[in-house]
Amino acid sequence: MISQIKGHHNVEYIKAKIATINGEVKRKCIISCIIKQQKPNGNQHPIAFHSRRLRNYEVNYTITELECLAIIDSLDKFHCYLHGSHFTVHTDHNTFGWLKNFKTPTGRLFRWSLKVSMYDFDIKYKKGSTNVEADMLTRNPIAYHIINTTPEPLLDINEISHFQNIEITSAPKCFKRDGVFVVKRQGLAKIIVPKALRVKLKETTHKKFGHPGIATMLKLISPQYYWINIITDIRNYVTNCETCHINKKSTSEKIRIDAITCPL
């Protein structure tokens, strides 16, 4: 119960960062925050987590405004915990200093100033690189793996080389690179996956990235790896995954109770 939560609260948040993808600068579309409670022994324990995408009009905010928005949003989300008690906001940006020194704030900034005045809190500087918990809430592991120019290998290179030599891997226009056979497909040099490792690759990828669908599995595997009928194999694996079947939302139409008529 909320009434049972007492003591000093700490709000940690991650600012909206600038991300560079394919040479284009785009605004990061997520803000997040964490609320923690400090115990008598000094340890801090998380109470709740929150993250959301930026709304269309928020994408046009300046970096300083996005910093401020992250805190304002956390105050709204955790109002039931924070209002009426003293807490600390950890930040790597002097957001409220900027807001307080802003001459004659109007509109959105004025509303934010009024909202902040409702709370009793201190501000402590925290280096952005150490704010890993809130930062984690803004990172999609699948997206990071796909856009990364040097993604983390899904299979051990020595294991691939071992089984390639056993199976005597051969394919049209294949060649050796770094001790393994690769083949050029769609302008990329892809590692030829031996039959003995294909199931392992699909299982590892599917579990590691939270049981993604067919299209996402192809985006994760195909840029690095190749074998004949890779699309069909991945489609069959995802389609027959028991965990996905259990957790999949039913698309069948629910029976309306008011549509059932009972005889008099």
XYZ file of N, CA and C in Angstrom:
792
model
N 0.838 -1.193 0.000
C 0.000 0.000 0.000
C 0.876 1.248 0.000
N 0.387 2.284 -0.613
C 1.154 3.519 -0.720
C 1.369 4.137 0.650
N 0.367 4.049 1.524
C 0.466 4.654 2.843
C 1.552 4.025 3.698
N 1.992 2.830 3.331
C 3.020 2.149 4.108
C 4.423 2.535 3.657
N 4.553 3.233 2.558
C 5.860 3.613 2.041
C 6.265 4.950 2.652
N 7.290 4.908 3.491
C 7.753 6.110 4.162
C 9.253 6.259 3.942
N 9.771 7.431 4.311
C 11.208 7.630 4.199
C 11.560 8.529 3.036
N 12.852 8.611 2.762
C 13.346 9.524 1.742
C 13.297 8.881 0.365
N 12.741 9.586 -0.598
C 12.616 9.070 -1.954
C 13.635 9.738 -2.866
N 14.085 8.981 -3.829
C 15.022 9.501 -4.830
C 14.443 9.280 -6.210
N 14.368 10.337 -6.989
C 13.909 10.229 -8.370
C 15.126 10.323 -9.276
N 15.333 9.297 -10.103
C 16.415 9.321 -11.070
C 15.799 9.282 -12.456
N 16.399 10.005 -13.377
C 15.815 10.044 -14.710
C 16.928 10.139 -15.739
N 16.570 9.820 -16.971
C 17.517 9.946 -18.082
C 16.982 10.998 -19.045
N 17.839 11.878 -19.492
C 17.391 12.917 -20.405
C 17.143 12.333 -21.794
N 16.446 13.072 -22.632
C 16.270 12.672 -24.026
C 17.573 12.968 -24.750
N 18.229 11.943 -25.260
C 19.541 12.101 -25.876
C 19.423 12.337 -27.378
N 20.543 12.685 -27.976
C 20.623 12.788 -29.428
C 21.277 11.519 -29.952
N 20.620 10.845 -30.868
C 21.154 9.604 -31.430
C 21.471 9.812 -32.901
N 22.592 9.275 -33.351
C 22.979 9.373 -34.757
C 22.774 8.022 -35.429
N 21.903 7.977 -36.425
C 21.602 6.739 -37.136
C 21.777 6.988 -38.626
N 22.671 6.212 -39.242
C 22.936 6.332 -40.679
C 23.272 7.765 -41.091
N 24.030 8.456 -40.233
C 24.479 9.794 -40.567
C 23.457 10.887 -40.338
N 22.218 10.530 -39.957
C 21.188 11.522 -39.727
C 20.980 11.681 -38.223
N 20.860 12.929 -37.786
C 20.636 13.192 -36.368
C 19.142 13.210 -36.109
N 18.717 12.329 -35.202
C 17.301 12.230 -34.870
C 17.145 12.305 -33.358
N 16.043 12.832 -32.900
C 15.819 12.932 -31.470
C 15.392 11.586 -30.909
N 15.933 11.301 -29.755
C 15.521 10.075 -29.089
C 14.086 10.254 -28.631
N 13.267 9.245 -28.800
C 11.822 9.402 -28.633
C 11.309 8.894 -27.296
N 12.175 8.688 -26.323
C 11.746 8.101 -25.060
C 12.322 8.881 -23.889
N 11.515 9.095 -22.853
C 11.994 9.592 -21.567
C 11.625 8.560 -20.515
N 12.406 8.493 -19.455
C 12.154 7.478 -18.432
C 12.586 7.991 -17.076
N 12.101 7.337 -16.036
C 12.470 7.718 -14.676
C 12.299 6.519 -13.744
N 13.010 6.588 -12.627
C 12.946 5.561 -11.594
C 12.773 6.247 -10.252
N 11.924 5.714 -9.396
C 11.795 6.229 -8.036
C 12.335 5.181 -7.075
N 13.183 5.636 -6.161
C 13.796 4.742 -5.183
C 13.500 5.225 -3.769
N 13.593 4.301 -2.829
C 13.428 4.638 -1.418
C 14.687 4.243 -0.669
N 15.163 5.168 0.154
C 16.386 4.909 0.914
C 16.033 4.282 2.254
N 16.648 3.137 2.527
C 16.413 2.408 3.762
C 17.336 2.937 4.867
N 17.051 2.581 6.133
C 17.895 3.046 7.248
C 19.372 2.698 7.094
N 19.677 1.575 6.410
C 21.073 1.176 6.232
C 21.766 1.927 5.097
N 21.041 2.836 4.445
C 21.636 3.634 3.381
C 21.427 3.090 1.988
N 20.997 1.843 1.867
C 20.760 1.252 0.549
C 19.485 1.819 -0.069
N 19.498 1.953 -1.381
C 18.339 2.459 -2.102
C 17.683 1.330 -2.879
N 16.372 1.224 -2.736
C 15.625 0.161 -3.405
C 14.608 0.783 -4.357
N 14.547 0.304 -5.593
C 13.566 0.853 -6.545
C 12.139 0.519 -6.130
N 11.266 1.494 -6.293
C 9.842 1.310 -5.994
C 9.047 1.122 -7.280
N 9.380 1.941 -8.275
C 8.625 1.871 -9.534
C 9.476 2.408 -10.678
N 9.119 1.986 -11.891
C 9.806 2.404 -13.108
C 8.771 2.994 -14.067
N 9.231 3.929 -14.888
C 8.306 4.537 -15.846
C 9.084 4.999 -17.079
N 8.523 4.769 -18.240
C 9.083 5.318 -19.479
C 7.949 5.470 -20.482
N 8.115 6.400 -21.392
C 7.112 6.607 -22.443
C 7.760 7.286 -23.635
N 7.085 7.175 -24.781
C 7.540 7.848 -25.992
C 7.169 9.331 -25.939
N 7.963 10.146 -26.592
C 7.615 11.558 -26.707
C 6.408 11.713 -27.621
N 5.535 12.628 -27.246
C 4.398 12.935 -28.113
C 4.888 13.779 -29.295
N 4.063 13.857 -30.320
C 4.480 14.524 -31.560
C 4.955 15.952 -31.324
N 4.238 16.699 -30.490
C 4.621 18.090 -30.265
C 5.841 18.202 -29.350
N 6.126 17.190 -28.537
C 7.271 17.234 -27.635
C 8.604 17.011 -28.360
N 8.536 16.381 -29.518
C 9.757 16.118 -30.280
C 10.464 17.417 -30.659
N 9.706 18.519 -30.761
C 10.282 19.800 -31.169
C 10.874 20.589 -30.008
N 10.806 20.057 -28.782
C 11.369 20.755 -27.634
C 12.891 20.837 -27.759
N 13.471 21.868 -27.155
C 14.925 21.955 -27.074
C 15.441 20.918 -26.079
N 16.771 20.693 -26.068
C 17.349 19.713 -25.163
C 17.074 20.077 -23.710
N 17.204 21.354 -23.378
C 16.948 21.788 -21.997
C 15.494 21.565 -21.625
N 14.585 21.820 -22.554
C 13.168 21.596 -22.279
C 12.869 20.112 -22.117
N 13.553 19.264 -22.890
C 13.374 17.821 -22.747
C 13.891 17.337 -21.397
N 14.998 17.932 -20.932
C 15.519 17.608 -19.610
C 14.471 17.926 -18.549
N 13.876 19.107 -18.697
C 12.851 19.536 -17.746
C 11.612 18.658 -17.849
N 11.239 18.301 -19.067
C 10.065 17.453 -19.277
C 10.222 16.104 -18.588
N 11.442 15.532 -18.624
C 11.674 14.231 -17.995
C 11.361 14.284 -16.506
N 11.734 15.397 -15.857
C 11.464 15.531 -14.422
C 9.991 15.824 -14.171
N 9.417 16.721 -14.953
C 7.995 17.046 -14.795
C 7.141 15.799 -14.982
N 7.486 14.994 -15.969
C 6.742 13.768 -16.225
C 6.866 12.793 -15.055
N 8.062 12.735 -14.446
C 8.244 11.840 -13.299
C 7.445 12.330 -12.095
N 7.329 13.665 -11.926
C 6.522 14.208 -10.833
C 5.050 13.862 -11.017
N 4.587 13.944 -12.272
C 3.194 13.575 -12.556
C 2.948 12.091 -12.284
N 3.869 11.269 -12.745
C 3.688 9.827 -12.629
C 3.721 9.369 -11.179
N 4.621 9.939 -10.384
C 4.819 9.472 -9.005
C 4.312 10.485 -7.979
N 3.298 11.247 -8.362
C 2.744 12.268 -7.473
C 2.287 11.663 -6.145
N 1.687 10.485 -6.199
C 1.153 9.863 -4.977
C 2.264 9.499 -3.990
N 3.471 9.289 -4.483
C 4.601 8.991 -3.611
C 5.278 10.265 -3.097
N 5.374 11.282 -3.954
C 6.249 12.407 -3.696
C 5.580 13.603 -3.035
N 4.327 13.842 -3.322
C 3.675 15.038 -2.798
C 3.547 14.956 -1.277
N 4.013 16.000 -0.608
C 3.935 16.038 0.838
C 5.140 15.470 1.557
N 6.120 14.960 0.819
C 7.335 14.419 1.440
C 8.565 15.006 0.747
N 9.683 14.990 1.459
C 10.921 15.515 0.901
C 11.624 14.438 0.085
N 12.151 14.811 -1.073
C 12.839 13.833 -1.914
C 13.986 14.519 -2.658
N 14.800 13.708 -3.329
C 15.969 14.201 -4.051
C 15.872 13.809 -5.515
N 16.152 14.753 -6.384
C 16.197 14.495 -7.822
C 17.659 14.438 -8.255
N 18.046 13.327 -8.874
C 19.404 13.170 -9.391
C 19.398 13.538 -10.872
N 20.255 14.458 -11.266
C 20.275 14.925 -12.648
C 21.692 15.295 -13.064
N 21.946 15.263 -14.356
C 23.245 15.707 -14.876
C 23.096 17.037 -15.626
N 21.982 17.733 -15.343
C 21.699 18.970 -16.061
C 21.028 19.949 -15.104
N 21.432 21.211 -15.160
C 20.861 22.224 -14.270
C 19.526 22.718 -14.821
N 18.584 21.796 -14.892
C 17.303 22.095 -15.529
C 16.512 23.146 -14.773
N 16.355 22.950 -13.461
C 15.528 23.860 -12.685
C 16.210 25.214 -12.478
N 17.552 25.208 -12.501
C 18.252 26.483 -12.453
C 17.921 27.323 -13.670
N 17.868 26.644 -14.821
C 17.477 27.337 -16.050
C 16.039 27.820 -15.975
N 15.153 26.990 -15.424
C 13.732 27.343 -15.356
C 13.506 28.503 -14.392
N 14.228 28.506 -13.246
C 14.052 29.572 -12.265
C 14.595 30.899 -12.780
N 15.674 30.853 -13.546
C 16.296 32.082 -14.053
C 15.654 32.589 -15.336
N 14.697 31.836 -15.843
C 14.024 32.243 -17.078
C 13.119 33.441 -16.775
N 13.355 34.549 -17.456
C 12.601 35.770 -17.192
C 11.202 35.686 -17.800
N 10.237 36.059 -16.984
C 8.822 36.094 -17.374
C 8.403 34.850 -18.161
N 8.444 33.666 -17.532
C 8.014 32.451 -18.237
C 6.526 32.513 -18.565
N 6.158 32.028 -19.695
C 4.756 32.012 -20.118
C 4.409 30.626 -20.635
N 3.116 30.391 -20.761
C 2.640 29.146 -21.343
C 3.143 27.922 -20.623
N 3.779 27.024 -21.374
C 4.232 25.745 -20.846
C 5.238 25.921 -19.703
N 6.192 26.845 -19.855
C 7.211 27.048 -18.829
C 6.596 27.577 -17.537
N 5.586 28.422 -17.653
C 4.914 28.946 -16.467
C 4.173 27.832 -15.735
N 3.518 26.960 -16.488
C 2.805 25.831 -15.871
C 3.790 24.892 -15.173
N 4.950 24.659 -15.798
C 5.962 23.809 -15.183
C 6.480 24.428 -13.891
N 6.671 25.759 -13.873
C 7.145 26.450 -12.670
C 6.152 26.283 -11.526
N 4.865 26.409 -11.820
C 3.838 26.227 -10.793
C 3.841 24.795 -10.269
N 3.991 23.839 -11.162
C 3.974 22.435 -10.751
C 5.162 22.121 -9.835
N 6.333 22.610 -10.200
C 7.535 22.344 -9.407
C 7.407 22.932 -8.013
N 6.746 24.095 -7.904
C 6.613 24.765 -6.609
C 5.755 23.970 -5.622
N 5.047 22.958 -6.098
C 4.193 22.148 -5.219
C 4.993 21.112 -4.426
N 6.268 20.895 -4.801
C 7.033 19.793 -4.221
C 8.223 20.303 -3.422
N 8.620 19.515 -2.422
C 9.770 19.817 -1.574
C 10.887 18.842 -1.912
N 11.938 19.329 -2.566
C 12.991 18.411 -2.996
C 14.334 19.124 -3.110
N 15.385 18.318 -3.097
C 16.745 18.781 -3.356
C 17.176 18.266 -4.725
N 18.190 18.911 -5.304
C 18.738 18.475 -6.578
C 20.206 18.123 -6.388
N 20.588 16.943 -6.840
C 21.978 16.504 -6.764
C 22.472 16.134 -8.155
N 23.701 16.515 -8.434
C 24.283 16.190 -9.731
C 24.678 14.721 -9.774
N 24.367 14.067 -10.882
C 24.770 12.680 -11.100
C 25.264 12.551 -12.531
N 26.478 12.088 -12.693
C 27.065 11.968 -14.014
C 26.195 11.086 -14.905
N 25.955 11.522 -16.142
C 25.043 10.806 -17.038
C 25.458 9.378 -17.296
N 26.760 9.128 -17.398
C 27.233 7.772 -17.689
C 26.987 6.803 -16.547
N 26.746 7.322 -15.327
C 26.484 6.450 -14.171
C 24.999 6.211 -13.955
N 24.168 6.908 -14.706
C 22.715 6.766 -14.542
C 22.208 5.615 -15.411
N 22.769 4.435 -15.187
C 22.529 3.308 -16.090
C 21.133 2.718 -15.944
N 20.536 2.832 -14.771
C 19.223 2.200 -14.566
C 18.146 2.894 -15.379
N 18.097 4.222 -15.272
C 17.108 4.957 -16.068
C 17.447 4.890 -17.544
N 18.738 4.862 -17.850
C 19.173 4.769 -19.243
C 18.708 3.466 -19.867
N 18.702 2.402 -19.074
C 18.286 1.087 -19.565
C 16.843 1.106 -20.057
N 15.989 1.899 -19.411
C 14.578 1.944 -19.782
C 14.350 2.573 -21.150
N 15.348 3.313 -21.660
C 15.186 3.982 -22.950
C 15.816 3.213 -24.093
N 16.430 2.077 -23.805
C 17.159 1.344 -24.845
C 16.425 0.056 -25.206
N 16.047 -0.053 -26.449
C 15.446 -1.273 -26.966
C 16.579 -2.172 -27.464
N 16.803 -3.333 -26.822
C 17.944 -4.168 -27.221
C 17.880 -4.633 -28.669
N 16.672 -4.836 -29.199
C 16.536 -5.271 -30.580
C 16.964 -4.147 -31.523
N 16.451 -2.930 -31.278
C 16.804 -1.797 -32.134
C 18.294 -1.514 -32.068
N 18.872 -1.600 -30.869
C 20.305 -1.339 -30.721
C 21.125 -2.353 -31.512
N 20.701 -3.616 -31.481
C 21.431 -4.664 -32.190
C 21.335 -4.468 -33.703
N 20.158 -4.034 -34.177
C 19.941 -3.891 -35.621
C 20.705 -2.708 -36.188
N 20.670 -1.551 -35.483
C 21.291 -0.342 -36.028
C 22.787 -0.288 -35.774
N 23.287 -1.157 -34.869
C 24.707 -1.139 -34.561
C 25.503 -1.651 -35.765
N 26.522 -0.893 -36.177
C 27.310 -1.281 -37.348
C 28.151 -2.524 -37.067
N 28.488 -2.756 -35.798
C 29.235 -3.965 -35.419
C 28.468 -4.683 -34.319
N 27.352 -5.349 -34.665
C 26.524 -6.007 -33.640
C 27.264 -7.149 -32.968
N 26.826 -7.459 -31.772
C 27.433 -8.543 -31.013
C 27.150 -9.882 -31.704
N 28.161 -10.732 -31.884
C 27.938 -12.032 -32.543
C 26.948 -12.887 -31.759
N 26.094 -13.582 -32.476
C 25.109 -14.460 -31.850
C 25.638 -15.876 -31.686
N 26.729 -16.202 -32.387
C 27.370 -17.514 -32.278
C 28.877 -17.321 -32.117
N 29.512 -18.272 -31.456
C 30.961 -18.220 -31.286
C 31.650 -18.535 -32.621
N 32.602 -17.699 -33.004
C 33.254 -17.844 -34.301
C 34.054 -19.146 -34.397
N 34.662 -19.571 -33.284
C 35.436 -20.824 -33.282
C 34.516 -22.037 -33.449
N 33.342 -21.950 -32.835
C 32.374 -23.041 -32.963
C 31.879 -23.145 -34.402
N 31.654 -22.013 -35.039
C 31.221 -22.018 -36.434
C 32.294 -22.639 -37.316
N 33.550 -22.233 -37.109
C 34.652 -22.766 -37.903
C 34.793 -24.275 -37.725
N 34.611 -24.750 -36.494
C 34.729 -26.180 -36.204
C 33.696 -26.996 -36.980
N 32.438 -26.573 -36.919
C 31.380 -27.335 -37.593
C 31.414 -27.140 -39.112
N 31.891 -25.984 -39.576
C 32.047 -25.806 -41.022
C 33.057 -26.804 -41.582
N 34.141 -27.017 -40.853
C 35.164 -27.967 -41.303
C 34.656 -29.401 -41.279
N 33.794 -29.718 -40.301
C 33.233 -31.070 -40.220
C 32.278 -31.324 -41.377
N 31.432 -30.331 -41.663
C 30.416 -30.496 -42.713
C 30.954 -30.184 -44.107
N 32.189 -29.741 -44.196
C 32.805 -29.361 -45.480
C 31.885 -28.378 -46.199
N 31.735 -27.219 -45.579
C 30.829 -26.197 -46.090
C 31.245 -25.730 -47.477
N 30.264 -25.651 -48.353
C 30.514 -25.118 -49.697
C 29.261 -24.421 -50.191
N 29.454 -23.350 -50.897
C 28.344 -22.591 -51.467
C 28.889 -21.800 -52.644
N 28.026 -21.454 -53.619
C 28.493 -20.666 -54.768
C 29.104 -19.343 -54.322
N 30.288 -19.056 -54.829
C 30.981 -17.800 -54.566
C 31.302 -17.589 -53.086
N 31.451 -18.663 -52.319
C 31.825 -18.501 -50.919
C 33.339 -18.371 -50.806
N 33.795 -17.726 -49.755
C 35.221 -17.546 -49.525
C 35.464 -17.473 -48.020
N 36.726 -17.601 -47.640
C 37.069 -17.593 -46.224
C 37.453 -16.192 -45.769
N 36.958 -15.841 -44.570
C 37.315 -14.581 -43.940
C 37.393 -14.795 -42.430
N 38.501 -14.451 -41.835
C 38.728 -14.638 -40.395
C 38.509 -16.080 -39.962
N 38.856 -17.021 -40.849
C 38.802 -18.429 -40.489
C 37.471 -19.112 -40.710
N 36.465 -18.413 -41.250
C 35.153 -19.020 -41.498
C 34.729 -18.730 -42.933
N 33.865 -19.603 -43.464
C 33.348 -19.407 -44.810
C 32.222 -18.376 -44.785
N 32.305 -17.417 -45.694
C 31.265 -16.395 -45.826
C 30.839 -16.328 -47.287
N 29.694 -15.693 -47.504
C 29.179 -15.545 -48.857
C 28.580 -14.156 -48.985
N 28.723 -13.552 -50.160
C 28.181 -12.209 -50.389
C 26.705 -12.296 -50.751
N 25.878 -11.630 -49.963
C 24.439 -11.555 -50.226
C 23.964 -10.138 -49.932
N 23.325 -9.513 -50.914
C 22.787 -8.163 -50.776
C 23.862 -7.180 -50.318
N 25.065 -7.352 -50.831
C 26.157 -6.442 -50.522
C 26.831 -6.674 -49.188
N 26.414 -7.719 -48.458
C 26.990 -8.015 -47.153
C 27.694 -9.366 -47.177
N 28.801 -9.455 -46.453
C 29.502 -10.729 -46.294
C 28.902 -11.459 -45.103
N 28.145 -12.522 -45.392
C 27.424 -13.226 -44.335
C 28.070 -14.579 -44.050
N 28.136 -14.931 -42.772
C 28.712 -16.206 -42.360
C 27.751 -17.342 -42.698
N 28.264 -18.397 -43.329
C 27.438 -19.559 -43.650
C 27.302 -20.411 -42.385
N 26.078 -20.580 -41.915
C 25.829 -21.304 -40.664
C 25.707 -22.799 -40.945
N 26.522 -23.632 -40.306
C 26.410 -25.087 -40.490
C 25.074 -25.608 -39.952
N 24.621 -26.740 -40.471
C 23.345 -27.309 -40.048
C 23.299 -27.561 -38.544
N 24.435 -27.974 -37.970
C 24.473 -28.314 -36.551
C 24.234 -27.113 -35.637
N 24.390 -25.899 -36.158
C 24.256 -24.706 -35.321
C 23.022 -23.868 -35.634
N 22.240 -24.269 -36.609
C 21.105 -23.444 -37.016
C 20.019 -23.378 -35.941
N 19.718 -24.517 -35.337
C 18.712 -24.533 -34.270
C 19.200 -23.713 -33.077
N 20.463 -23.869 -32.744
C 21.038 -23.105 -31.628
C 20.958 -21.610 -31.889
N 21.256 -21.188 -33.120
C 21.200 -19.774 -33.473
C 19.786 -19.229 -33.335
N 18.820 -19.983 -33.822
C 17.426 -19.525 -33.736
C 16.946 -19.483 -32.289
N 17.279 -20.483 -31.496
C 16.872 -20.511 -30.091
C 17.521 -19.373 -29.305
N 18.821 -19.188 -29.517
C 19.536 -18.133 -28.792
C 18.971 -16.758 -29.108
N 18.746 -16.481 -30.378
C 18.223 -15.176 -30.790
C 16.803 -14.965 -30.283
N 15.978 -15.987 -30.399
C 14.569 -15.863 -30.013
C 14.421 -15.618 -28.512
N 15.214 -16.291 -27.709
C 15.127 -16.121 -26.252
C 15.804 -14.841 -25.786
N 16.942 -14.526 -26.375
C 17.711 -13.348 -25.950
C 16.948 -12.057 -26.160
N 16.185 -11.960 -27.252
C 15.498 -10.717 -27.590
C 14.002 -10.761 -27.296
N 13.591 -11.657 -26.408
C 12.207 -11.633 -25.922
C 11.171 -12.176 -26.871
N 11.499 -13.259 -27.582
C 10.555 -13.936 -28.485
C 9.950 -12.990 -29.529
N 10.803 -12.380 -30.366
C 10.284 -11.490 -31.417
C 9.605 -12.277 -32.533
N 8.916 -11.555 -33.414
C 8.214 -12.181 -34.527
C 9.147 -12.531 -35.674
N 8.565 -13.007 -36.767
C 9.338 -13.492 -37.915
C 10.173 -12.369 -38.527
N 9.557 -11.220 -38.780
C 10.268 -10.115 -39.430
C 11.444 -9.631 -38.583
N 11.233 -9.517 -37.278
C 12.305 -9.052 -36.393
C 13.419 -10.083 -36.300
N 13.059 -11.358 -36.266
C 14.075 -12.413 -36.230
C 14.960 -12.344 -37.478
N 14.360 -12.094 -38.626
C 15.138 -11.980 -39.862
C 16.071 -10.771 -39.812
N 15.591 -9.659 -39.240
C 16.434 -8.464 -39.130
C 17.615 -8.700 -38.192
N 17.418 -9.557 -37.193
C 18.477 -9.834 -36.233
C 19.515 -10.811 -36.771
N 19.056 -11.794 -37.543
C 19.954 -12.876 -37.975
C 20.540 -12.638 -39.358
N 19.714 -12.263 -40.329
C 20.146 -12.242 -41.729
C 21.282 -11.273 -42.054
N 21.462 -10.134 -41.352
C 22.606 -9.282 -41.705
C 23.964 -9.939 -41.462
N 24.024 -10.908 -40.529
C 25.298 -11.545 -40.200
C 25.426 -12.971 -40.735
N 24.292 -13.683 -40.831
C 24.347 -15.125 -41.109
C 23.496 -15.484 -42.327
N 23.854 -16.627 -42.917
C 23.132 -17.088 -44.107
C 23.175 -18.606 -44.183
N 22.081 -19.184 -44.670
C 22.036 -20.563 -45.127
C 20.844 -20.689 -46.075
N 20.831 -21.727 -46.865
C 19.743 -21.923 -47.825
C 18.422 -22.108 -47.072
N 17.374 -21.465 -47.553
C 16.033 -21.521 -46.947
C 16.005 -20.900 -45.548
N 16.807 -19.869 -45.303
C 16.849 -19.231 -43.989
C 15.502 -18.617 -43.620
N 14.818 -18.017 -44.589
C 13.530 -17.378 -44.294
C 12.497 -18.421 -43.888
N 12.432 -19.520 -44.623
C 11.466 -20.581 -44.315
C 11.756 -21.201 -42.948
N 13.030 -21.448 -42.645
C 13.399 -22.048 -41.366
C 13.018 -21.156 -40.188
N 13.296 -19.861 -40.318
C 12.966 -18.936 -39.235
C 11.457 -18.803 -39.077
N 10.741 -18.763 -40.201
C 9.277 -18.677 -40.129
C 8.695 -19.898 -39.413
N 9.176 -21.087 -39.753
C 8.675 -22.307 -39.112
C 9.012 -22.336 -37.629
N 10.207 -21.870 -37.278
C 10.608 -21.891 -35.860
C 9.713 -20.966 -35.029
N 9.518 -19.738 -35.508
C 8.707 -18.776 -34.755
C 7.254 -19.228 -34.690
N 6.747 -19.761 -35.792
C 5.353 -20.207 -35.843
C 5.089 -21.344 -34.860
N 6.079 -22.206 -34.632
C 5.902 -23.366 -33.761
C 6.440 -23.165 -32.349
N 6.786 -21.939 -31.991
C 7.289 -21.662 -30.640
C 6.151 -21.766 -29.626
N 6.273 -22.668 -28.659
C 5.210 -22.889 -27.671
C 5.007 -21.671 -26.775
N 6.107 -21.034 -26.377
C 5.999 -19.855 -25.513
C 5.240 -18.739 -26.203
N 5.507 -18.540 -27.485
C 4.788 -17.506 -28.239
C 3.307 -17.836 -28.348
N 2.982 -19.106 -28.522
C 1.580 -19.527 -28.617
C 0.846 -19.277 -27.305
N 1.506 -19.551 -26.190
C 0.868 -19.390 -24.879
C 0.579 -17.915 -24.585
N 1.526 -17.044 -24.940
C 1.407 -15.626 -24.594
C 0.770 -14.779 -25.679
N 0.481 -15.373 -26.828
C -0.112 -14.615 -27.922
C -1.541 -14.228 -27.587
N -1.878 -12.973 -27.861
C -3.243 -12.516 -27.620
C -4.190 -13.144 -28.631
N -5.344 -13.542 -28.145
C -6.328 -14.164 -29.021
C -6.936 -13.130 -29.957
N -7.020 -13.481 -31.241
C -7.621 -12.582 -32.230
C -9.077 -12.941 -32.522
N -9.559 -14.008 -31.877
C -10.945 -14.427 -32.103
C -11.896 -13.465 -31.416
N -13.028 -13.257 -32.015
C -14.005 -12.317 -31.472
C -14.652 -12.885 -30.207
N -14.669 -12.054 -29.171
C -15.265 -12.482 -27.919
C -16.785 -12.496 -28.042
N -17.390 -13.476 -27.382
C -18.847 -13.604 -27.417
C -19.471 -12.545 -26.521
N -20.377 -11.779 -27.056
C -21.065 -10.769 -26.278
C -22.138 -11.411 -25.431
N -22.086 -11.118 -24.141
C -23.052 -11.732 -23.218
C -24.455 -11.236 -23.509
N -24.555 -9.936 -23.862
C -25.895 -9.384 -24.086
C -26.510 -9.903 -25.391
N -25.702 -10.582 -26.203
C -26.224 -11.130 -27.459
C -26.855 -12.498 -27.271
N -26.633 -13.110 -26.091
C -27.188 -14.424 -25.816
C -28.575 -14.265 -25.217
N -29.552 -14.844 -25.842
C -30.938 -14.739 -25.340
C -31.358 -16.063 -24.761
N -31.915 -16.014 -23.606
C -32.373 -17.224 -22.928
C -33.875 -17.388 -23.145
N -34.329 -18.610 -23.330
C -35.783 -18.840 -23.527
C -36.570 -18.525 -22.262
N -37.738 -18.002 -22.430
C -38.596 -17.674 -21.275
C -39.174 -18.933 -20.669
